GROMACS .gro file of C-alpha atoms in nm:
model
  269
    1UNK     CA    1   1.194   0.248  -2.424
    2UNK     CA    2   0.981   0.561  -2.503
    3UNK     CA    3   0.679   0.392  -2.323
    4UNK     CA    4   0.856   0.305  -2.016
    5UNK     CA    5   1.004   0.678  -1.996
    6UNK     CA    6   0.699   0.818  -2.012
    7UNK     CA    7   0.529   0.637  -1.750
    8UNK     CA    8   0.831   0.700  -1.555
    9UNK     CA    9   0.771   1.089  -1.611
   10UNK     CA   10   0.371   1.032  -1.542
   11UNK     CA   11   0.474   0.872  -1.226
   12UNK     CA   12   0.684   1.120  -1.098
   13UNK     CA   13   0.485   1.402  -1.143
   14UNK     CA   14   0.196   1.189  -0.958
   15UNK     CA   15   0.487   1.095  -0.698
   16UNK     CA   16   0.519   1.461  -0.558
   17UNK     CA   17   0.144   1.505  -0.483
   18UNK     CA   18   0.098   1.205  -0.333
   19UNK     CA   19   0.425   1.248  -0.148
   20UNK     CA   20   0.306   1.567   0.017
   21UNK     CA   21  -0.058   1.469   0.073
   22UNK     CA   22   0.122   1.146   0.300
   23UNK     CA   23   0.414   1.410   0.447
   24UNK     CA   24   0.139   1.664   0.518
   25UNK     CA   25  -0.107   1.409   0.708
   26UNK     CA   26   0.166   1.189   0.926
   27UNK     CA   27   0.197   1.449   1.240
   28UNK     CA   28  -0.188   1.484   1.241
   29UNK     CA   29  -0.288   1.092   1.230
   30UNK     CA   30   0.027   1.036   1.490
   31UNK     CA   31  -0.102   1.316   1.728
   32UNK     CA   32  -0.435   1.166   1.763
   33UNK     CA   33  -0.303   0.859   1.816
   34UNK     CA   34  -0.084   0.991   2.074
   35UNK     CA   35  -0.386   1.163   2.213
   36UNK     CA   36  -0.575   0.891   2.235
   37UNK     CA   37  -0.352   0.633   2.367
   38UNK     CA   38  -0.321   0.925   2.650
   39UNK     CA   39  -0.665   0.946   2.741
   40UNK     CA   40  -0.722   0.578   2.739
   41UNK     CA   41  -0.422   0.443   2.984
   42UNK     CA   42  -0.631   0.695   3.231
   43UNK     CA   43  -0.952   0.518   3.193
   44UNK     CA   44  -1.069   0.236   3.399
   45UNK     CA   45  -1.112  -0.106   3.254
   46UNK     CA   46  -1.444  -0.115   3.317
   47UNK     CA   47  -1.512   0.177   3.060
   48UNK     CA   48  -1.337   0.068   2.778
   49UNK     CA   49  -1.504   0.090   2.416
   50UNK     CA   50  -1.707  -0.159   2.252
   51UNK     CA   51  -1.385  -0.086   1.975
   52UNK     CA   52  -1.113  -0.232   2.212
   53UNK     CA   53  -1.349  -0.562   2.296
   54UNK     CA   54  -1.077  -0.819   2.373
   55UNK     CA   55  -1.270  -1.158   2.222
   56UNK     CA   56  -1.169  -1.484   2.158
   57UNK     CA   57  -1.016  -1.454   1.783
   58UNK     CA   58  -1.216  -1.711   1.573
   59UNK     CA   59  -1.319  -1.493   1.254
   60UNK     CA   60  -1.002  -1.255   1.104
   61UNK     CA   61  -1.046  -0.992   0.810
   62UNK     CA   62  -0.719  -0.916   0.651
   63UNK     CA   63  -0.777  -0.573   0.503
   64UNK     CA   64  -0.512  -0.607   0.191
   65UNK     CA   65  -0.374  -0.288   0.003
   66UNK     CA   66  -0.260  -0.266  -0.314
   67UNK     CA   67  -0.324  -0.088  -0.616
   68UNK     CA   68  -0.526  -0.113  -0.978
   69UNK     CA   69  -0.242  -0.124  -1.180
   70UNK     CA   70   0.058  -0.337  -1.239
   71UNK     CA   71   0.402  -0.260  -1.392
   72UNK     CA   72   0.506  -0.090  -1.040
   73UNK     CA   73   0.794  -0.390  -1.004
   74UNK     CA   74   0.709  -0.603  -0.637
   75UNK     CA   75   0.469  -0.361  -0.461
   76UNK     CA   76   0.165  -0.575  -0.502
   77UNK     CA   77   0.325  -0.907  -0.480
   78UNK     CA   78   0.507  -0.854  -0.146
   79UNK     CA   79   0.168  -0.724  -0.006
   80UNK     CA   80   0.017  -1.070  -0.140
   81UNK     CA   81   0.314  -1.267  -0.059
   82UNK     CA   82   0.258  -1.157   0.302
   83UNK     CA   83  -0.101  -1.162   0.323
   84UNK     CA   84  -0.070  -1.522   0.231
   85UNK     CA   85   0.198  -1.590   0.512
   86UNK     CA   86  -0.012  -1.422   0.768
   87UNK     CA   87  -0.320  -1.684   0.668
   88UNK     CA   88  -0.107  -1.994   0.671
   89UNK     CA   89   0.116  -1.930   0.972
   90UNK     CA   90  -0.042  -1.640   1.204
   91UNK     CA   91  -0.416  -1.757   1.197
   92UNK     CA   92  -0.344  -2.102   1.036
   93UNK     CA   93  -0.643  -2.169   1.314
   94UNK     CA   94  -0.891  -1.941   1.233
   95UNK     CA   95  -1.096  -1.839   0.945
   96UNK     CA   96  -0.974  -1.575   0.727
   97UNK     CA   97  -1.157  -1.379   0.548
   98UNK     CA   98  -1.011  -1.058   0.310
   99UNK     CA   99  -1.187  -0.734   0.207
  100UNK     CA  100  -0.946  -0.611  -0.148
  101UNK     CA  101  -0.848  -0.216  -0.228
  102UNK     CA  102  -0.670  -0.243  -0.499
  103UNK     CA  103  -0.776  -0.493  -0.795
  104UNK     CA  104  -0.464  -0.651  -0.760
  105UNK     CA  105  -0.559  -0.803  -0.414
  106UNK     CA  106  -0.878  -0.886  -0.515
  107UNK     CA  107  -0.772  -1.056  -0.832
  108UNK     CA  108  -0.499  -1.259  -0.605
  109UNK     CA  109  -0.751  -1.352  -0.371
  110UNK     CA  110  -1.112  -1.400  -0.538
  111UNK     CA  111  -0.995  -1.722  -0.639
  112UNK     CA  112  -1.042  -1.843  -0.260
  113UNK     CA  113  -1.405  -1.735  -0.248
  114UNK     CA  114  -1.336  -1.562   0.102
  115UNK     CA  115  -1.336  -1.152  -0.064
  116UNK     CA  116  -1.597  -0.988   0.142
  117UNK     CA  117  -1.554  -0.703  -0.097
  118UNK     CA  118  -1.351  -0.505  -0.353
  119UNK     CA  119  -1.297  -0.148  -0.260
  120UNK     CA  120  -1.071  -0.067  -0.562
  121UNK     CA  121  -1.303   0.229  -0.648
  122UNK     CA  122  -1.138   0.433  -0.365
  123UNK     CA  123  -0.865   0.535  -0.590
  124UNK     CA  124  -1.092   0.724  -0.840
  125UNK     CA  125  -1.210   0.951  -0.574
  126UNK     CA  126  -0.909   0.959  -0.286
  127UNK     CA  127  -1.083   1.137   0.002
  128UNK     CA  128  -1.097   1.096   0.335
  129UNK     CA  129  -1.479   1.096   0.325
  130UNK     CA  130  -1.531   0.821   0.074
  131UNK     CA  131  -1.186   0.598   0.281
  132UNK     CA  132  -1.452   0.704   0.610
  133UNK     CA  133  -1.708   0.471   0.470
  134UNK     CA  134  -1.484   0.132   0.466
  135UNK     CA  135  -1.391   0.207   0.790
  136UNK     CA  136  -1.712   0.264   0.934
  137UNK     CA  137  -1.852  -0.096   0.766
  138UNK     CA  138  -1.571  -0.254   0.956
  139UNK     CA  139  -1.606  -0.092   1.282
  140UNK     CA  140  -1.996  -0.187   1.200
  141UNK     CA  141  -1.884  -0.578   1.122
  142UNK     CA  142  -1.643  -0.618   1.466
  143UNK     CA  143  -1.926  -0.504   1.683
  144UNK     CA  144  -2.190  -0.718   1.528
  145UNK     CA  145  -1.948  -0.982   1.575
  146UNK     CA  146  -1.880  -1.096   1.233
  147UNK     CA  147  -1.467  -1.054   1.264
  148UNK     CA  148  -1.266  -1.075   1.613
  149UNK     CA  149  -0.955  -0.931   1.441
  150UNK     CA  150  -0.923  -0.703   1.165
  151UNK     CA  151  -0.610  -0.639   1.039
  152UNK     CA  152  -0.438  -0.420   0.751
  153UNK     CA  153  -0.126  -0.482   0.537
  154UNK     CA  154  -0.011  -0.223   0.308
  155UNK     CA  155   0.345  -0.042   0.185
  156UNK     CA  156   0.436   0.268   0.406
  157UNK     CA  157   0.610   0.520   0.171
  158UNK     CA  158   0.956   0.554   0.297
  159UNK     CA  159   1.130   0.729   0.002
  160UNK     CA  160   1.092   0.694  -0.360
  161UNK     CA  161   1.314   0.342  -0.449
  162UNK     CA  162   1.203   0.197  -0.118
  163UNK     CA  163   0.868   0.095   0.052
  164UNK     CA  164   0.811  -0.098   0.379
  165UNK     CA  165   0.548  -0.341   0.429
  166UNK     CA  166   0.314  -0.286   0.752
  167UNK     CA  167   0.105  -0.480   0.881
  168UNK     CA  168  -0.121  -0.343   1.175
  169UNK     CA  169  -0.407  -0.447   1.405
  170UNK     CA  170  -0.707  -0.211   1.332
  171UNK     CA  171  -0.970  -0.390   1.518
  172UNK     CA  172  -0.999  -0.450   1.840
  173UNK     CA  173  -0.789  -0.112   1.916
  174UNK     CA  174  -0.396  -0.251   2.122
  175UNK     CA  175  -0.470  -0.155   2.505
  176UNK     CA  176  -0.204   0.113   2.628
  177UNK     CA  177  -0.050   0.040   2.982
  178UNK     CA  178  -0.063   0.383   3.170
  179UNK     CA  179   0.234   0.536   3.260
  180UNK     CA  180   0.244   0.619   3.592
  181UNK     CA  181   0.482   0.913   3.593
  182UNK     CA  182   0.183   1.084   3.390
  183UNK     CA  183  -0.027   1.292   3.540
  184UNK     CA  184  -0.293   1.450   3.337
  185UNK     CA  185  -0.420   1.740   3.565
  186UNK     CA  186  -0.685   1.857   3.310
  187UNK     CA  187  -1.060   1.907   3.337
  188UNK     CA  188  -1.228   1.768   3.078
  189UNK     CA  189  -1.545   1.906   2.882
  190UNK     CA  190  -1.734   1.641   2.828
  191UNK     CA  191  -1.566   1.368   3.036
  192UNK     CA  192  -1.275   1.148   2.908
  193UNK     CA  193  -1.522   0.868   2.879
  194UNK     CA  194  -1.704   1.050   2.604
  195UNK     CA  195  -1.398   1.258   2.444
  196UNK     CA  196  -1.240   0.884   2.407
  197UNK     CA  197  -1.626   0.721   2.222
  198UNK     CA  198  -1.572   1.031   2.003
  199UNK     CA  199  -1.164   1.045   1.925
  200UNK     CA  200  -1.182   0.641   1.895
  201UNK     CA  201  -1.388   0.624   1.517
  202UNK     CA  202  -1.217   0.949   1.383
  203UNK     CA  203  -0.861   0.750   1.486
  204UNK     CA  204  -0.955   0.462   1.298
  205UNK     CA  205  -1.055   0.619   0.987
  206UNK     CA  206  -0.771   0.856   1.022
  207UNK     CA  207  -0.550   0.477   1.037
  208UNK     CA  208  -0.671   0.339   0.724
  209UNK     CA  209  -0.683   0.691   0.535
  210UNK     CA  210  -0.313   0.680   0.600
  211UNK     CA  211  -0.276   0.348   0.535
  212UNK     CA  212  -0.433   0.375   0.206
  213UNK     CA  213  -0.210   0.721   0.093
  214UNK     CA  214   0.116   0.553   0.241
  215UNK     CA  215   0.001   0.292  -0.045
  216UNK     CA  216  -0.117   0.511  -0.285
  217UNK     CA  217   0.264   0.725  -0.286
  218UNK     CA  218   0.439   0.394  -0.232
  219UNK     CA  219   0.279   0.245  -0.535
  220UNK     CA  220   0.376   0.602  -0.788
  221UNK     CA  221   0.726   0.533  -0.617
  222UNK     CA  222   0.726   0.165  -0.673
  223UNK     CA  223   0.626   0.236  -1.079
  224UNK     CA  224   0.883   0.512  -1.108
  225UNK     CA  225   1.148   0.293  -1.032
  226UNK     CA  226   1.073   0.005  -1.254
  227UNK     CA  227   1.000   0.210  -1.505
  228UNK     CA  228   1.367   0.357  -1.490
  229UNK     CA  229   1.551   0.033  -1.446
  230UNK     CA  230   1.280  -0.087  -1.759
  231UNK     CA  231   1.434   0.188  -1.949
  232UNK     CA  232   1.788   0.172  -1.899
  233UNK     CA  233   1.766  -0.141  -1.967
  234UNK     CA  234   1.611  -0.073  -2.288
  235UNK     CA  235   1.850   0.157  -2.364
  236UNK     CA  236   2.122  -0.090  -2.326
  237UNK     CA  237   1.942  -0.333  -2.557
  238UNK     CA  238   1.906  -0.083  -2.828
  239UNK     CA  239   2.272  -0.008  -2.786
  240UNK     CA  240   2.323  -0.383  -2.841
  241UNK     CA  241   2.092  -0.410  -3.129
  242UNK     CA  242   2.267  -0.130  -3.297
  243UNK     CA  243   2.595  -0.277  -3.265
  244UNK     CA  244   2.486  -0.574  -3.407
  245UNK     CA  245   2.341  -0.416  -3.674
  246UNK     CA  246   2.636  -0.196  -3.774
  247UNK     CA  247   2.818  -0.518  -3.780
  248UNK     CA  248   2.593  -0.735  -3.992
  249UNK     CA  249   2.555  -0.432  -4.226
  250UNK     CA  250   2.910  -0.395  -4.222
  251UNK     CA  251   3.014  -0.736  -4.335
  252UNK     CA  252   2.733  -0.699  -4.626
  253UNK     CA  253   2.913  -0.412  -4.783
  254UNK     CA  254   3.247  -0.577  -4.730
  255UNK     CA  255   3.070  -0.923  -4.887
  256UNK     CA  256   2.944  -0.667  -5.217
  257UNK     CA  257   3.263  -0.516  -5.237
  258UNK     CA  258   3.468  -0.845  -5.238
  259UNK     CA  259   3.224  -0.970  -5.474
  260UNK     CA  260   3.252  -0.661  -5.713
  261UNK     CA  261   3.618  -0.695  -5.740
  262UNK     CA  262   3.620  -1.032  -5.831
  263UNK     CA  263   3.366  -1.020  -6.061
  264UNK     CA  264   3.601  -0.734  -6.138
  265UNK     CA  265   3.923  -0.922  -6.205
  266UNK     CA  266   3.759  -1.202  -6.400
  267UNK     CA  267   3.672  -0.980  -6.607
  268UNK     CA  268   4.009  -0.876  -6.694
  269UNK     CA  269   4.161  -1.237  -6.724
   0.00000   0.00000   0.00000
């Protein structure tokens, strides 16, 4: 009971920080989004980016996110629970691959040979520089060709007790229809065309730098939790043991002190 209340303590102080970082980055990563969606409906199809290449999907990285460390209840199951259902069901027809953050994922899926890699050191270092790099190898890997799809699954931090699980299409980047009551009367400096090649990588890495902190608070949420429930219910064991106890320890006395006076009044006769 005292180890499960302090990790619950541990993981609410970590909860707050990573709460914030996650609160702090949403309106930035959705405005570029936004922002580029925008831009892009007002391109031609003819200049799209090598990153929204529409191919025929063949090879498929799932991207799975979980974290390093258990006791946090169903976080990292559910995320392998639905990893799994995605690669039976959803691309039952294709080869899957997976690339692990998180040991958890990469412990769940080693077995099947297919880990391209195990990027469970992020969480050491949590920066948007060193999540920068894992994007950039998979932008590198979907225009060499290696993967037609890449996808990522991870828990979006909704609140404390709950976390939803996401799974989104990183690679190639979901065409926007334009909207035609839009009108973007801007000039542009450079052209759209190159604002877009530019906006386009920073959006991705922004996308799994979220992705990865939604995790990262969902998973100090996630522990907290258990780690209450673990200790009430602790408590209500040792409330049960002690009852038991006064009981048993009870009847002993009473046994000695029946025993005394009849030893008592033989005695006597």
């Amino acid at each position: 009971m005292q180890i499960t209340s302090a990790m619950k303590m541990v993981s609410a102080a970590k909860l707050k920080k990573a709460q914030d970082a996650i609160t702090d980055m949403r309106p930035y990563a959705d405005k570029l989004t936004q922002l580029l969606q925008s831009l892009s409906a007002t391109l031609d199809a003819d200049s799209g980016s090598k990153f929204s290449d529409q191919r025929e999907v063949k090879n498929v990285l799932i991207v799975a996110i979980t974290s390093n460390r258990g006791l946090c209840g169903a976080f990292n199951s559910n995320i392998i629970k639905e990893v799994n259902k995605l690669a039976k069901n959803t691309y039952a027809n294709q080869e899957v691959s997976y690339l692990a953050i998180g040991k958890k994922a990469n412990d769940a899926f080693k077995k099947t040979n297919k880990v391209i890699a195990n990027e469970s050191d992020v969480y050491e270092d949590l920066t948007f520089d060193n999540v920068a790099e894992i994007a950039q190898s998979l932008m590198d890997m979907f225009v060499a060709g290696d993967y037609d799809k890449i996808v990522i699954v991870y828990n979006k931090f909704k609140n404390a007790a709950t976390q939803e699980i996401m799974t989104e299409q990183f690679l190639p980047i979901v065409p926007v229809e334009a909207d035609a009551n839009v009108n973007l009367d801007y000039i542009f400096e450079p052209s759209k065309i190159e604002i877009v090649e530019q906006l386009i990588p920073k959006s991705l890495k922004t996308q799994l730098y979220k992705g990865i902190r939604d995790s990262f608070a969902s998973e100090h949420g996630a522990r907290m939790t258990a780690m209450h429930k673990a200790t009430d219910n602790a408590t209500e064991l040792r409330d049960q043991l002690k009852l038991t106890y006064n009981k048993a320890r009870q009847a002993s006395i009473t046994n000695e002190i029946l025993e005394i006076v009849g030893g008592a009044e033989a005695l006597n006769n």
